[in-house]
GROMACS .gro file of C-alpha atoms in nm:
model
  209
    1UNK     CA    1   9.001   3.239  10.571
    2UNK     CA    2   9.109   2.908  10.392
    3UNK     CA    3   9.133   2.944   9.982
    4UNK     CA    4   8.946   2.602   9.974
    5UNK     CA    5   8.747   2.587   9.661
    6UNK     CA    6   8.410   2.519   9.825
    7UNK     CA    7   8.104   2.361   9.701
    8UNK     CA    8   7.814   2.583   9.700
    9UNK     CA    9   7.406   2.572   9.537
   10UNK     CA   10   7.276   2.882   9.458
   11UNK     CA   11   6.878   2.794   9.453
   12UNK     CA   12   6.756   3.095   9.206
   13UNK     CA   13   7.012   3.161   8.954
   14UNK     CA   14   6.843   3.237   8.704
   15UNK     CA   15   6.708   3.550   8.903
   16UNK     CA   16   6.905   3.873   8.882
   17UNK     CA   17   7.052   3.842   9.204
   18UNK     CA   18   7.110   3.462   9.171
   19UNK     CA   19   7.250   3.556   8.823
   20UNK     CA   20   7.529   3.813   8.988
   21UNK     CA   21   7.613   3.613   9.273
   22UNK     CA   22   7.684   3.299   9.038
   23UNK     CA   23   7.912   3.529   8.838
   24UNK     CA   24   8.092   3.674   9.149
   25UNK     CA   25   8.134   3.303   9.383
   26UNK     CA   26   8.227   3.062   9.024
   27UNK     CA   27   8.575   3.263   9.000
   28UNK     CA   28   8.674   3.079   9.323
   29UNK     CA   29   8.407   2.805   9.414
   30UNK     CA   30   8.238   2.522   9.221
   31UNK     CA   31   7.871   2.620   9.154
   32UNK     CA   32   7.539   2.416   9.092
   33UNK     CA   33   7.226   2.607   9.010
   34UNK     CA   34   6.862   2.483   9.145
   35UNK     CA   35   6.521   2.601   9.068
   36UNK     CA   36   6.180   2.570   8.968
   37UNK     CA   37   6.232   2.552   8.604
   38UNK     CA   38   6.589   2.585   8.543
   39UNK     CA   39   6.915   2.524   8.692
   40UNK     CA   40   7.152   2.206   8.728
   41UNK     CA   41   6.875   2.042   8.902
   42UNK     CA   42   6.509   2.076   8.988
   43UNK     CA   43   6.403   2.202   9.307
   44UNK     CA   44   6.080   2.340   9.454
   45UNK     CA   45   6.111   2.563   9.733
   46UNK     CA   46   5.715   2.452   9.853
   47UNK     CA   47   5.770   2.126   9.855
   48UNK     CA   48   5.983   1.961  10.115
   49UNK     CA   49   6.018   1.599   9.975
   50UNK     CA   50   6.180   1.808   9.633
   51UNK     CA   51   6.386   1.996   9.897
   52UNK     CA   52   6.532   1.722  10.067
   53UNK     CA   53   6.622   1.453   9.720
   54UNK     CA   54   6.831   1.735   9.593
   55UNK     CA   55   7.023   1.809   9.891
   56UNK     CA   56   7.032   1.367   9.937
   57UNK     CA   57   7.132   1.385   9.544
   58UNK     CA   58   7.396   1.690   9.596
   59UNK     CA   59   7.573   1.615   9.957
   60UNK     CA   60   7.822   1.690  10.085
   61UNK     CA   61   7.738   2.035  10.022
   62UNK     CA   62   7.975   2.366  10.165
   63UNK     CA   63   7.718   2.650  10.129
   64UNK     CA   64   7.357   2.705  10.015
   65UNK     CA   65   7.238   3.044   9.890
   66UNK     CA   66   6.862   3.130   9.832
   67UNK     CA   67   6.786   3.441   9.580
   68UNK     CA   68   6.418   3.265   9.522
   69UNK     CA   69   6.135   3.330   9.673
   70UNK     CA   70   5.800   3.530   9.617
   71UNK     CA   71   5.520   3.737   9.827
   72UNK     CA   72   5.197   3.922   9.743
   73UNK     CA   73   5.198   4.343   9.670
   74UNK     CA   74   4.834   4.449   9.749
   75UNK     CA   75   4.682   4.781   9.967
   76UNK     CA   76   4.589   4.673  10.350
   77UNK     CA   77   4.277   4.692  10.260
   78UNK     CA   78   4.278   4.410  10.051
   79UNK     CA   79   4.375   4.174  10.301
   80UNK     CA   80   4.074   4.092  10.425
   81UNK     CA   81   4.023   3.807  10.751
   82UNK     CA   82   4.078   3.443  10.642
   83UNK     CA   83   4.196   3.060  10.693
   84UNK     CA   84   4.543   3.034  10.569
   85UNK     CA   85   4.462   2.826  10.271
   86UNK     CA   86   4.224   3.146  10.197
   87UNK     CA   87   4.472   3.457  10.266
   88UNK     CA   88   4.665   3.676  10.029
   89UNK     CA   89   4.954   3.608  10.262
   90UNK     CA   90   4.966   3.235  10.151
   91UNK     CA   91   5.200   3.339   9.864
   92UNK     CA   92   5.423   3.478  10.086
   93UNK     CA   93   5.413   3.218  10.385
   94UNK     CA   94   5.418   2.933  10.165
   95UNK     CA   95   5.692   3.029   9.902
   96UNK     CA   96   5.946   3.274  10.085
   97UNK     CA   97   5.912   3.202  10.406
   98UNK     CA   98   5.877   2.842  10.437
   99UNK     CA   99   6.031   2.770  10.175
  100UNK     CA  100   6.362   2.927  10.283
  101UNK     CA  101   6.310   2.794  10.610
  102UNK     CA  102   6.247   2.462  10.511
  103UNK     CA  103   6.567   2.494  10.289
  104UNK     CA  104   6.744   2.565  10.571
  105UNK     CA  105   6.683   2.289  10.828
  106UNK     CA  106   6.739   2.010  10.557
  107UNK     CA  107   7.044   2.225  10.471
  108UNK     CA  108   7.135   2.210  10.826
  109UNK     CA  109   7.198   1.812  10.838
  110UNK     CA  110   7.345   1.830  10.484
  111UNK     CA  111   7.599   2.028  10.444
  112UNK     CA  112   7.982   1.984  10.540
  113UNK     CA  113   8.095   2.127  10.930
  114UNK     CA  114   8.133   2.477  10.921
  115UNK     CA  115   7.939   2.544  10.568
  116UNK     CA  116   7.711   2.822  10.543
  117UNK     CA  117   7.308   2.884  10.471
  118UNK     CA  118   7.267   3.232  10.313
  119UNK     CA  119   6.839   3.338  10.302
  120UNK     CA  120   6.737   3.655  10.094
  121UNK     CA  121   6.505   3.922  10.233
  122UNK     CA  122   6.529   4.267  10.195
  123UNK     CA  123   6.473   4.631  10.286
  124UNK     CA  124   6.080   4.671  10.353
  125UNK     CA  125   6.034   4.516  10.704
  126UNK     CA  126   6.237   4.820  10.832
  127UNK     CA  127   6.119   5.049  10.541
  128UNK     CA  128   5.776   4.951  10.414
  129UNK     CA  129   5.634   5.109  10.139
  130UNK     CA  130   5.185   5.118  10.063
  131UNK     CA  131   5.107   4.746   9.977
  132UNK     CA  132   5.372   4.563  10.132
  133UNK     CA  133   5.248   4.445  10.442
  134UNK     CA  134   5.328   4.098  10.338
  135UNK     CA  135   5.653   4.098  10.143
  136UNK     CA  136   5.689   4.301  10.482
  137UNK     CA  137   5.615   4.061  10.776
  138UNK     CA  138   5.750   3.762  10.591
  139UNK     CA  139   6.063   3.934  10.567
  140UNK     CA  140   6.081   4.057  10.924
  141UNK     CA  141   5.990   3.676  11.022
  142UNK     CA  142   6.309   3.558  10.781
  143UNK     CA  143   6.528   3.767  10.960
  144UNK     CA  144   6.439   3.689  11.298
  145UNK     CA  145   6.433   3.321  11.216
  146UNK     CA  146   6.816   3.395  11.151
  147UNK     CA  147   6.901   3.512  11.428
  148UNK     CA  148   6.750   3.254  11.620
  149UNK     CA  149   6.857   2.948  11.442
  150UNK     CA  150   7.232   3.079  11.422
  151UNK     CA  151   7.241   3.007  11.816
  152UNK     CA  152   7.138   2.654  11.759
  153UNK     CA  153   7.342   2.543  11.423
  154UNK     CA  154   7.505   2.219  11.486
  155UNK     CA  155   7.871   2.139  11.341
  156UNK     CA  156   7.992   2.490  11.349
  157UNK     CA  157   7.735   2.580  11.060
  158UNK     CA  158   7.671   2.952  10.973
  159UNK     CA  159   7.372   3.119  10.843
  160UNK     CA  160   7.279   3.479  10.767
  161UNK     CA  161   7.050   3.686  10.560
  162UNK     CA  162   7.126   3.912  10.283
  163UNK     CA  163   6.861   4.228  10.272
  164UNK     CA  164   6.931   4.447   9.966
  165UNK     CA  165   6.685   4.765   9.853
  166UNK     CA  166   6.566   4.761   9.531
  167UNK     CA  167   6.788   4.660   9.260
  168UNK     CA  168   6.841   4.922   8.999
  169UNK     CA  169   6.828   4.601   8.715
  170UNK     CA  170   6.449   4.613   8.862
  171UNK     CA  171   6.359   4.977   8.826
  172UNK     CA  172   6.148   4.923   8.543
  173UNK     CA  173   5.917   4.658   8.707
  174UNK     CA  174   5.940   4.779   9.105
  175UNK     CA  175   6.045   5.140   9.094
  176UNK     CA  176   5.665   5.308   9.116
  177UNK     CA  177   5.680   5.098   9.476
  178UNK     CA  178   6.034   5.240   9.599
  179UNK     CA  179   6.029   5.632   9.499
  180UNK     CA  180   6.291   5.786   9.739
  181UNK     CA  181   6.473   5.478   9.731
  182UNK     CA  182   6.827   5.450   9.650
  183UNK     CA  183   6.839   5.165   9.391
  184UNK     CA  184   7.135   4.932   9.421
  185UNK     CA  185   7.359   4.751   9.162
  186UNK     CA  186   7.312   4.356   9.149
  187UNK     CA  187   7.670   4.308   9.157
  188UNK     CA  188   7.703   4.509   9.519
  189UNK     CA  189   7.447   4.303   9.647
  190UNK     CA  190   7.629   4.009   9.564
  191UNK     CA  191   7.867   4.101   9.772
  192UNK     CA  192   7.694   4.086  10.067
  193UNK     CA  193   7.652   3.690   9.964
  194UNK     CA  194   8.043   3.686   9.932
  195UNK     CA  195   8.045   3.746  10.257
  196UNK     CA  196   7.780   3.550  10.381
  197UNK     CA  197   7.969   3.256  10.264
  198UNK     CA  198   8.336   3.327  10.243
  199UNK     CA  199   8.349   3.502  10.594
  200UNK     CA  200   8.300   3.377  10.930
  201UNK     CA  201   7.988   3.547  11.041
  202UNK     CA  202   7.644   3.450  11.149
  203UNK     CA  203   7.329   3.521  11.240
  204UNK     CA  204   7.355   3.829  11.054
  205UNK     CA  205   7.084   4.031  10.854
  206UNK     CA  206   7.354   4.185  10.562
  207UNK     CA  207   7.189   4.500  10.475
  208UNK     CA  208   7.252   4.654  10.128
  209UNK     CA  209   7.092   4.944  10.112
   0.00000   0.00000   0.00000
């Protein structure tokens, strides 16, 4: 791989994963920080026009990582039969999975050929745990969107998913949902983010587990 200091946003830094991958990609690469409320510049993941200024205020761009992005924890038998506007899945649909998506495809005619898209997901589409039947599906749909789209990336651009379990930095808040999981360390997950962007692959679910 080149040692060419690349430009890269990290949308989420402020997060704990956003936090650790900032710390691990700024020793070699020139990082600017987006999100809802903090961060170099503004940027809200549900709304497309927000998506697309930034990326018209930032370009040329190398490599965009998402570590933002929220879905709704609640029993099956919750989620009762509605309109979209209606469902407990809206969080979910509207926030992580469209809004990484939609990140992606303005990313897509943004950034510089061969730069890189990196999505977060994570470990319960393959190992669900009671009342996560939507952080579930929208996560299954995130990494099947990657694989798809990595067959159709223009310019030689790259784009992958990282999926880590639940971070031991998080035990206090998510641990009841993940007993008989083995937690993992922020700063190996950001790793998998490292790769995502310094490597060559693509279309790639980057499990950390």
């Amino acid at each position: 791989m080149s040692d060419k200091r690349l430009k890269v946003l990290i949308i989420g830094a402020s997060g704990t994963i956003g936090a650790a991958v900032k710390e691990h990609l700024s020793e070699r690469h020139d990082i600017i920080t987006a999100g809802t409320q903090s961060g170099d510049i503004k940027l809200d993941i549900t709304d497309p026009a927000s998506i697309k200024r930034a990326f018209e205020e930032l370009s040329p761009l190398d490599a965009v990582v998402m570590t933002l992005g929220k879905a709704t924890f609640a029993p099956f038998s919750e989620l009762e039969p509605a309109k979209l506007g209606e469902s407990k899945h809206l969080l979910g649909i509207e926030n992580k999975l469209m809004g990484q998506i939609n990140v992606a495809q303005v990313a897509r005619d943004h950034l510089t050929d061969g730069g890189s898209i990196t999505l977060t997901t994570g470990i319960l589409n393959e190992h669900p745990v009671p009342g996560s039947v939507s952080p579930s599906m929208v996560n299954g749909a995130l990494d099947a969107f990657v694989k798809a789209a990595a067959m159709e990336m223009p310019r030689g651009i790259r784009i992958n998913s990282v999926s880590p379990s639940v971070l031991r930095q998080s035990l206090g808040k998510y641990g009841p949902f993940f007993r008989g999981f083995k937690p993992v360390e922020a700063a190996d997950v950001a790793l998998a983010y490292s790769r995502s962007v310094e490597s060559l692959v693509t279309g790639q679910v980057l499990k950390v587990w």
